[in-house]
Short mmCIF file of C-alpha atoms in Angstrom, two decimals:
data_model
loop_
_atom_site.label_atom_id
_atom_site.label_comp_id
_atom_site.label_asym_id
_atom_site.label_seq_id
_atom_site.Cartn_x
_atom_site.Cartn_y
_atom_site.Cartn_z
CA MET Z 73 -2.23 -1.75 -14.86
CA ALA Z 74 0.73 -3.32 -16.12
CA GLN Z 75 3.66 -5.33 -16.05
CA LEU Z 76 6.92 -3.96 -16.74
CA LEU Z 77 10.22 -5.65 -17.79
CA ILE Z 78 13.28 -3.54 -17.97
CA SER Z 79 15.90 -6.04 -20.39
CA ASP Z 80 19.72 -4.84 -19.92
CA ILE Z 81 19.32 -0.89 -20.09
CA GLN Z 82 22.60 0.76 -20.63
CA LYS Z 83 22.88 4.62 -20.68
CA SER Z 84 26.04 6.85 -20.91
CA PHE Z 85 26.24 10.45 -20.71
CA GLY Z 86 29.34 11.43 -23.08
CA GLU Z 87 32.28 9.42 -21.43
CA THR Z 88 30.50 8.46 -18.21
CA PRO Z 89 28.48 5.34 -18.06
CA VAL Z 90 25.21 5.61 -15.60
CA LEU Z 91 23.60 2.42 -16.44
CA LYS Z 92 25.39 -0.90 -16.71
CA GLY Z 93 23.21 -3.69 -18.23
CA VAL Z 94 20.17 -3.09 -15.75
CA SER Z 95 17.67 -5.79 -16.03
CA LEU Z 96 14.24 -5.86 -13.83
CA ASP Z 97 10.96 -7.56 -13.73
CA ILE Z 98 8.00 -5.54 -12.29
CA ALA Z 99 4.89 -7.59 -11.59
CA ASP Z 100 1.29 -6.19 -12.28
CA GLY Z 101 0.45 -4.42 -9.22
CA GLU Z 102 3.80 -4.39 -7.41
CA PHE Z 103 5.10 -1.44 -5.57
CA VAL Z 104 8.61 -1.59 -6.01
CA SER Z 105 11.59 1.08 -5.26
CA LEU Z 106 14.65 1.78 -6.48
CA VAL Z 107 16.95 3.33 -3.98
CA GLY Z 108 20.58 4.34 -3.93
CA PRO Z 109 22.77 7.24 -3.37
CA SER Z 110 22.62 10.44 -5.75
CA GLY Z 111 24.10 9.79 -9.00
CA CYS Z 112 23.51 5.83 -9.20
CA GLY Z 113 21.15 5.93 -11.72
CA LYS Z 114 17.54 5.44 -10.54
CA SER Z 115 16.30 8.63 -11.66
CA THR Z 116 17.96 8.24 -15.35
CA LEU Z 117 16.27 4.43 -15.42
CA LEU Z 118 12.86 5.91 -14.25
CA ARG Z 119 13.30 8.71 -16.94
CA ILE Z 120 14.05 5.64 -19.65
CA ILE Z 121 10.65 3.87 -18.41
CA ALA Z 122 8.64 6.90 -19.15
CA GLY Z 123 9.94 7.71 -22.30
CA LEU Z 124 11.51 10.69 -21.09
CA GLU Z 125 15.17 9.82 -21.82
CA VAL Z 126 16.42 7.14 -24.93
CA GLN Z 127 18.55 4.24 -23.45
CA ASP Z 128 22.13 3.59 -25.31
CA ALA Z 129 21.07 -0.29 -25.42
CA GLY Z 130 18.23 -2.80 -24.28
CA SER Z 131 14.70 -2.87 -24.23
CA ILE Z 132 11.46 -1.35 -21.93
CA TRP Z 133 8.36 -3.81 -22.23
CA ILE Z 134 4.92 -2.69 -21.05
CA ASP Z 135 2.34 -5.55 -20.49
CA GLY Z 136 4.36 -7.33 -23.43
CA THR Z 137 4.77 -4.64 -25.70
CA ASN Z 138 8.46 -3.26 -26.70
CA VAL Z 139 7.94 0.38 -26.22
CA ASN Z 140 11.61 1.07 -27.51
CA GLY Z 141 11.04 4.50 -30.06
CA MET Z 142 7.82 4.99 -28.69
CA ARG Z 143 6.95 8.65 -27.06
CA ALA Z 144 6.43 9.10 -23.39
CA SER Z 145 2.62 10.56 -24.22
CA GLN Z 146 2.25 6.87 -26.28
CA ARG Z 147 3.09 4.94 -23.21
CA ASN Z 148 0.30 5.49 -20.89
CA LEU Z 149 2.47 6.03 -18.17
CA SER Z 150 2.00 8.99 -15.07
CA MET Z 151 5.12 10.68 -13.62
CA VAL Z 152 5.09 12.29 -10.41
CA PHE Z 153 8.02 14.68 -9.98
CA GLN Z 154 9.97 15.69 -7.09
CA SER Z 155 9.14 19.26 -8.05
CA TYR Z 156 5.17 18.89 -8.00
CA ALA Z 157 5.08 20.63 -11.51
CA LEU Z 158 1.91 22.27 -11.20
CA TYR Z 159 0.83 25.32 -12.99
CA PRO Z 160 0.80 28.35 -10.93
CA HIS Z 161 -2.00 30.42 -12.62
CA LEU Z 162 -4.43 27.44 -12.52
CA THR Z 163 -6.69 26.14 -9.77
CA VAL Z 164 -6.27 22.84 -8.19
CA ALA Z 165 -9.34 21.68 -10.42
CA GLU Z 166 -7.75 22.80 -13.76
CA ASN Z 167 -4.48 21.35 -12.74
CA ILE Z 168 -5.79 18.00 -12.21
CA ALA Z 169 -7.79 18.17 -15.59
CA VAL Z 170 -4.53 18.70 -17.74
CA PRO Z 171 -3.69 15.78 -19.10
CA LEU Z 172 -7.50 14.86 -19.44
CA ARG Z 173 -8.08 17.99 -21.62
CA MET Z 174 -4.93 17.39 -23.70
CA ARG Z 175 -5.79 13.81 -24.58
CA GLU Z 176 -9.49 14.06 -24.68
CA LEU Z 177 -9.93 17.49 -26.42
CA ASN Z 178 -8.88 18.77 -29.77
CA SER Z 179 -7.35 22.01 -30.15
CA TRP Z 180 -10.64 23.52 -31.07
CA GLN Z 181 -11.74 22.28 -27.88
CA ARG Z 182 -9.00 23.41 -25.78
CA PHE Z 183 -9.58 27.09 -27.34
CA PRO Z 184 -10.64 29.53 -24.68
CA LEU Z 185 -14.14 30.97 -24.45
CA VAL Z 186 -14.93 29.30 -27.72
CA GLY Z 187 -13.71 26.13 -27.10
CA PRO Z 188 -17.10 25.22 -24.68
CA PHE Z 189 -19.50 25.98 -27.75
CA VAL Z 190 -17.56 23.68 -30.40
CA PRO Z 191 -20.04 20.69 -30.84
CA GLY Z 192 -19.17 17.69 -28.61
CA THR Z 193 -17.14 19.38 -26.32
CA ARG Z 194 -19.73 19.59 -23.38
CA PRO Z 195 -19.93 15.83 -22.83
CA VAL Z 196 -16.34 15.26 -22.92
CA LEU Z 197 -16.01 18.31 -20.24
CA LYS Z 198 -18.67 16.96 -18.00
CA ASP Z 199 -16.48 13.57 -17.86
CA ILE Z 200 -13.29 15.40 -17.22
CA ASN Z 201 -15.07 17.13 -14.47
CA SER Z 202 -16.14 13.76 -13.08
CA ALA Z 203 -13.17 12.08 -13.16
CA VAL Z 204 -11.39 15.23 -11.48
CA LEU Z 205 -13.98 14.80 -8.66
CA GLU Z 206 -13.29 11.10 -8.19
CA ALA Z 207 -9.55 11.64 -7.81
CA ALA Z 208 -10.37 14.61 -5.50
CA ALA Z 209 -12.23 12.33 -3.24
CA THR Z 210 -9.93 9.63 -3.21
CA LEU Z 211 -6.82 11.86 -2.15
CA ASP Z 212 -9.27 14.22 0.21
CA ILE Z 213 -8.68 17.02 -1.91
CA THR Z 214 -12.28 18.25 -2.72
CA HIS Z 215 -12.39 21.15 -0.50
CA LEU Z 216 -9.11 22.46 -2.35
CA LEU Z 217 -10.35 22.75 -5.89
CA GLU Z 218 -10.79 26.39 -6.16
CA ARG Z 219 -7.51 27.09 -4.77
CA LYS Z 220 -4.37 27.74 -6.64
CA PRO Z 221 -0.70 26.27 -5.74
CA GLY Z 222 0.57 29.26 -4.16
CA GLN Z 223 -2.07 28.81 -1.60
CA LEU Z 224 -1.10 24.93 -0.66
CA SER Z 225 1.52 23.61 1.53
CA GLY Z 226 3.76 21.17 0.74
CA GLY Z 227 2.11 17.92 1.53
CA GLN Z 228 -1.43 19.46 -0.77
CA ARG Z 229 0.68 20.38 -3.66
CA GLN Z 230 2.33 16.96 -3.51
CA ARG Z 231 -1.91 15.43 -3.43
CA VAL Z 232 -2.30 17.50 -6.50
CA ALA Z 233 0.49 16.19 -8.55
CA VAL Z 234 -0.74 12.39 -7.39
CA GLY Z 235 -4.15 13.62 -8.56
CA ARG Z 236 -3.43 14.75 -12.03
CA ALA Z 237 -1.38 11.47 -12.62
CA LEU Z 238 -4.27 9.48 -11.04
CA VAL Z 239 -7.14 10.84 -13.50
CA ARG Z 240 -5.20 9.29 -16.51
CA HIS Z 241 -5.98 5.69 -14.96
CA PRO Z 242 -2.29 4.82 -16.54
CA LYS Z 243 -0.86 1.32 -16.94
CA ALA Z 244 1.79 2.27 -13.95
CA PHE Z 245 2.76 5.58 -11.85
CA LEU Z 246 6.34 6.45 -11.75
CA LEU Z 247 7.39 8.76 -8.91
CA ASP Z 248 10.80 10.13 -8.58
CA GLU Z 249 11.21 11.38 -4.91
CA PRO Z 250 8.16 12.88 -4.55
CA LEU Z 251 8.78 13.39 -0.92
CA SER Z 252 12.01 15.01 -0.79
CA ASN Z 253 11.11 18.82 -0.80
CA LEU Z 254 8.37 18.21 2.68
CA ASP Z 255 9.64 18.02 6.54
CA ALA Z 256 10.60 15.21 7.91
CA LYS Z 257 7.15 14.88 9.95
CA LEU Z 258 5.25 15.20 6.71
CA ARG Z 259 7.15 12.75 4.70
CA VAL Z 260 6.04 10.30 7.20
CA HIS Z 261 2.32 10.83 7.16
CA MET Z 262 2.36 11.33 2.92
CA ARG Z 263 4.30 7.64 2.55
CA THR Z 264 1.32 6.12 5.07
CA GLU Z 265 -0.58 7.83 2.19
CA ILE Z 266 0.95 6.75 -0.95
CA ALA Z 267 1.17 3.22 0.68
CA GLN Z 268 -2.84 3.50 1.30
CA LEU Z 269 -3.33 4.37 -2.46
CA HIS Z 270 -1.47 1.75 -3.68
CA ARG Z 271 -3.22 -0.64 -1.99
CA ARG Z 272 -6.77 1.10 -2.83
CA LEU Z 273 -5.66 0.98 -6.74
CA ALA Z 274 -3.88 -2.55 -6.91
CA ALA Z 275 -1.66 -0.17 -8.90
CA THR Z 276 1.98 -0.89 -10.57
CA PHE Z 277 4.13 1.49 -8.69
CA VAL Z 278 7.98 2.41 -9.65
CA TYR Z 279 9.20 4.53 -6.99
CA VAL Z 280 12.55 6.14 -6.67
CA THR Z 281 14.00 7.47 -3.37
CA HIS Z 282 17.28 7.88 -1.83
CA ASP Z 283 15.69 7.55 1.61
CA GLN Z 284 15.87 3.93 2.27
CA ALA Z 285 13.11 4.35 5.09
CA GLU Z 286 10.54 5.05 2.62
CA ALA Z 287 11.72 2.02 0.37
CA MET Z 288 11.45 -0.09 3.57
CA THR Z 289 8.13 0.89 4.67
CA MET Z 290 6.36 1.32 1.48
CA SER Z 291 7.41 -1.32 -0.92
CA ASP Z 292 6.62 -4.75 -1.93
CA ARG Z 293 10.23 -5.58 -3.32
CA ILE Z 294 13.44 -2.95 -3.22
CA ALA Z 295 15.78 -2.62 -5.90
CA VAL Z 296 19.32 -1.35 -4.78
CA LEU Z 297 21.56 0.44 -7.60
CA MET Z 298 25.12 1.65 -7.01
CA ASP Z 299 27.21 2.78 -9.87
CA GLY Z 300 24.64 1.78 -12.66
CA GLU Z 301 24.55 -1.39 -11.27
CA LEU Z 302 21.81 -3.70 -10.07
CA LEU Z 303 23.28 -5.45 -6.53
CA GLN Z 304 20.05 -6.67 -5.29
CA VAL Z 305 16.27 -7.02 -5.72
CA GLY Z 306 14.33 -7.95 -2.94
CA THR Z 307 11.66 -7.64 0.07
CA PRO Z 308 12.75 -5.08 2.62
CA ASP Z 309 13.34 -8.11 5.11
CA GLU Z 310 15.67 -9.99 2.66
CA ILE Z 311 16.97 -6.54 1.80
CA TYR Z 312 17.65 -5.85 5.45
CA ASN Z 313 18.30 -9.37 6.76
CA ARG Z 314 20.50 -10.89 4.01
CA PRO Z 315 22.25 -8.13 2.15
CA VAL Z 316 24.29 -10.21 -1.01
CA ASP Z 317 27.11 -7.38 -0.96
CA ILE Z 318 28.41 -5.30 1.84
CA ARG Z 319 27.46 -1.90 -0.03
CA VAL Z 320 23.81 -2.83 0.51
CA ALA Z 321 24.09 -4.18 3.87
CA GLU Z 322 25.77 -0.50 4.52
CA PHE Z 323 23.39 1.72 2.45
CA ILE Z 324 20.24 0.21 4.16
CA GLY Z 325 19.58 0.80 7.98
CA SER Z 326 19.38 3.53 9.75
CA PRO Z 327 22.11 3.80 12.18
CA LYS Z 328 24.24 2.19 9.36
CA ILE Z 329 25.73 -1.79 10.08
CA ASN Z 330 28.77 -1.88 11.70
CA ILE Z 331 31.73 -3.50 9.53
CA LEU Z 332 33.89 -5.10 11.95
CA PRO Z 333 37.47 -7.17 10.77
CA ALA Z 334 36.94 -10.51 10.59
CA GLY Z 335 39.05 -14.05 9.66
CA CYS Z 336 38.72 -18.18 9.88
CA ASP Z 337 40.66 -20.32 12.04
CA ALA Z 338 41.89 -23.49 10.85
CA ASN Z 339 38.71 -25.18 11.41
CA GLY Z 340 36.60 -22.63 9.32
CA ARG Z 341 35.51 -20.91 12.69
CA VAL Z 342 34.73 -17.17 11.64
CA THR Z 343 36.58 -15.09 14.06
CA LEU Z 344 36.26 -11.64 15.73
CA PHE Z 345 39.43 -9.55 16.75
CA GLY Z 346 41.29 -13.01 17.03
CA LYS Z 347 38.51 -14.72 19.14
CA ALA Z 348 36.54 -17.56 17.55
CA THR Z 349 32.42 -17.13 17.12
CA THR Z 350 30.16 -19.77 17.11
CA LEU Z 351 29.75 -19.04 13.33
CA GLY Z 352 31.07 -21.40 10.72
CA ALA Z 353 31.93 -20.50 7.27
CA LYS Z 354 29.90 -22.65 4.59
CA GLY Z 355 32.06 -23.52 1.41
CA THR Z 356 35.58 -22.56 0.96
CA ASP Z 357 34.77 -18.83 0.92
CA LYS Z 358 36.80 -16.74 3.34
CA VAL Z 359 35.47 -14.36 5.58
CA ALA Z 360 36.87 -11.01 6.00
CA HIS Z 361 34.26 -8.61 7.52
CA LEU Z 362 31.31 -9.61 9.94
CA GLY Z 363 28.38 -6.70 9.63
CA VAL Z 364 26.59 -6.35 12.56
CA ARG Z 365 23.33 -3.96 13.11
CA PRO Z 366 23.37 -1.71 16.18
CA GLU Z 367 20.60 -4.02 17.59
CA ALA Z 368 22.31 -7.18 17.07
CA PHE Z 369 24.84 -6.25 20.30
CA VAL Z 370 23.90 -7.08 23.93
CA ILE Z 371 25.85 -4.89 26.82
CA THR Z 372 27.68 -7.31 29.14
CA ASN Z 373 29.97 -6.73 32.50
CA GLY Z 374 33.06 -7.17 30.90
CA ASP Z 375 33.69 -10.58 28.96
CA GLY Z 376 31.93 -9.00 25.78
CA ASP Z 377 33.35 -10.16 22.06
CA LEU Z 378 34.63 -6.40 22.06
CA SER Z 379 35.29 -3.63 24.07
CA GLY Z 380 35.66 0.00 23.87
CA THR Z 381 35.05 3.58 25.33
CA VAL Z 382 31.95 5.47 24.84
CA THR Z 383 32.38 8.86 22.47
CA HIS Z 384 28.96 9.76 22.46
CA SER Z 385 25.64 8.61 23.03
CA GLU Z 386 21.92 9.34 21.96
CA ASN Z 387 18.99 9.12 23.66
CA LEU Z 388 16.16 9.18 21.57
CA GLY Z 389 13.22 8.42 24.05
CA SER Z 390 12.47 4.92 23.07
CA GLU Z 391 16.23 3.88 22.59
CA LEU Z 392 19.56 4.61 23.08
CA PHE Z 393 22.28 4.45 20.40
CA ILE Z 394 25.60 4.26 22.15
CA GLN Z 395 29.04 5.61 20.15
CA LEU Z 396 32.01 3.23 20.96
CA SER Z 397 35.57 3.78 20.05
CA VAL Z 398 37.32 0.15 19.58
CA ALA Z 399 40.81 -0.28 19.29
CA ASP Z 400 41.56 -1.84 15.44
CA VAL Z 401 38.35 -0.16 14.05
CA ASP Z 402 38.63 3.20 12.17
CA HIS Z 403 34.98 4.10 12.80
CA PRO Z 404 32.75 4.14 15.96
CA VAL Z 405 30.85 1.26 16.61
CA ILE Z 406 27.11 2.01 16.95
CA VAL Z 407 24.96 0.03 19.61
CA ARG Z 408 21.62 0.14 20.04
CA ALA Z 409 20.11 -0.23 23.70
CA GLU Z 410 17.17 0.52 25.98
CA ALA Z 411 16.63 3.91 26.66
CA SER Z 412 16.85 3.20 30.30
CA LEU Z 413 20.20 2.98 30.62
CA ALA Z 414 20.92 6.37 29.75
CA PRO Z 415 21.96 7.56 32.88
CA LYS Z 416 24.47 4.71 33.18
CA ILE Z 417 25.83 5.72 29.91
CA ARG Z 418 28.99 8.37 30.58
CA ARG Z 419 31.28 9.86 27.61
CA GLY Z 420 34.33 8.52 28.41
CA SER Z 421 33.45 5.43 30.16
CA PRO Z 422 34.41 1.67 29.18
CA LEU Z 423 31.72 -0.48 27.48
CA SER Z 424 31.71 -4.28 26.75
CA VAL Z 425 29.36 -5.92 24.09
CA ALA Z 426 28.68 -9.19 23.15
CA VAL Z 427 27.58 -9.91 19.39
CA ASP Z 428 24.01 -12.13 18.74
CA HIS Z 429 26.39 -14.29 16.55
CA GLY Z 430 23.25 -15.63 14.76
CA ARG Z 431 22.29 -12.24 13.42
CA ALA Z 432 26.08 -11.31 12.11
CA LEU Z 433 26.67 -11.08 8.39
CA ALA Z 434 29.77 -12.34 7.18
CA PHE Z 435 31.28 -11.13 3.85
CA ASP Z 436 34.42 -12.11 1.91
CA ALA Z 437 37.50 -9.38 0.87
CA LYS Z 438 35.57 -8.50 -2.10
CA GLY Z 439 32.46 -7.15 -0.27
CA LYS Z 440 30.20 -10.33 -1.22
CA ALA Z 441 28.05 -12.35 1.37
CA VAL Z 442 29.59 -15.52 2.84
CA ALA Z 443 26.80 -18.19 3.96
CA VAL Z 444 27.29 -18.99 7.62
CA ASP Z 445 25.97 -21.58 10.01
CA ASP Z 446 25.72 -21.38 14.03
CA ARG Z 447 28.21 -24.37 14.48
CA ASP Z 448 27.23 -24.55 18.55
CA ILE Z 449 23.89 -25.50 17.61
CA TRP Z 450 24.22 -27.64 14.44
CA GLN Z 451 26.55 -30.05 16.69
CA LYS Z 452 24.18 -29.67 19.59
CA ALA Z 453 21.34 -31.02 17.01
CA VAL Z 454 23.88 -33.62 16.04
CA ASN Z 455 24.57 -34.82 19.35
CA ALA Z 456 20.61 -34.72 20.59
#
């Protein structure tokens, strides 16, 4: 396996910049997901790592070797594509064997009918067959080896595509939205399988997705790209609970975080709708927005931090999501509540909620995170 070092990668298509100096260090055996909205440059970055695109500036290093100018075939990286890219006329076993046949056999040895009789071919074919069987056993597709892609489900085709990458024993696996063509139920199942495969192989995985649930559940670290810039790199917990930019906070989390207008009073205490909270801004940064995730609200009896009118509710069985129309907020405020409250929530009825201030996220007018502390807790500690 390998360490990957991405250093100041820049790429433009015509006059449009796609990557604006992206740098990222991926450790040996690490699972890193590149996430962001469509068009942010994540797939382009993956293709540059693979050698399928050439960057305008910057360097790619694999295990301490600069691979700029090195062809894709020389980098020993395996890529799994969104479309699976299987050969429809070949069996599963033949599809998995393709990269090994191309690497281990010369043109005469690959020639139909004649190839197996070329001296030295049969031992190589035996090794290739063993590698195919080993990969199939790892992915639990041994029973599918004689089938063709047209006879497989989407999940089975995805396993075959992974198997074809697996047999090469690459330095790293590059996966470009491999689950996007699957239905929701199968995606959940396959992301578990890929995460388990990563743990078994202890291999380096670079995984591109726009689905933040995939990134949150599978990754050691997440790299968030937007508009060609790398906004933040961190563990799923860090990205969710300590985003450094309001755009990261809004992208990660489902339902998305609520962004509420805020400010600071003369004492440095953060205010929400003109009402002082228990939070105080550290330093001289001024708070302009508070980010409150749906689970950080508590339903009250009318003395909460904000009140509104219920416009919609979604009962998911295990939890209830309530949409509130709140004055001076131009989007619905989403509140997560216990599903047992569903019979009591009526569209058009008033509702008051309090904010768990210790879980709120503060941002300045430019959308950058502002450090805050809980002044009440701090004051109690001082007075103790």
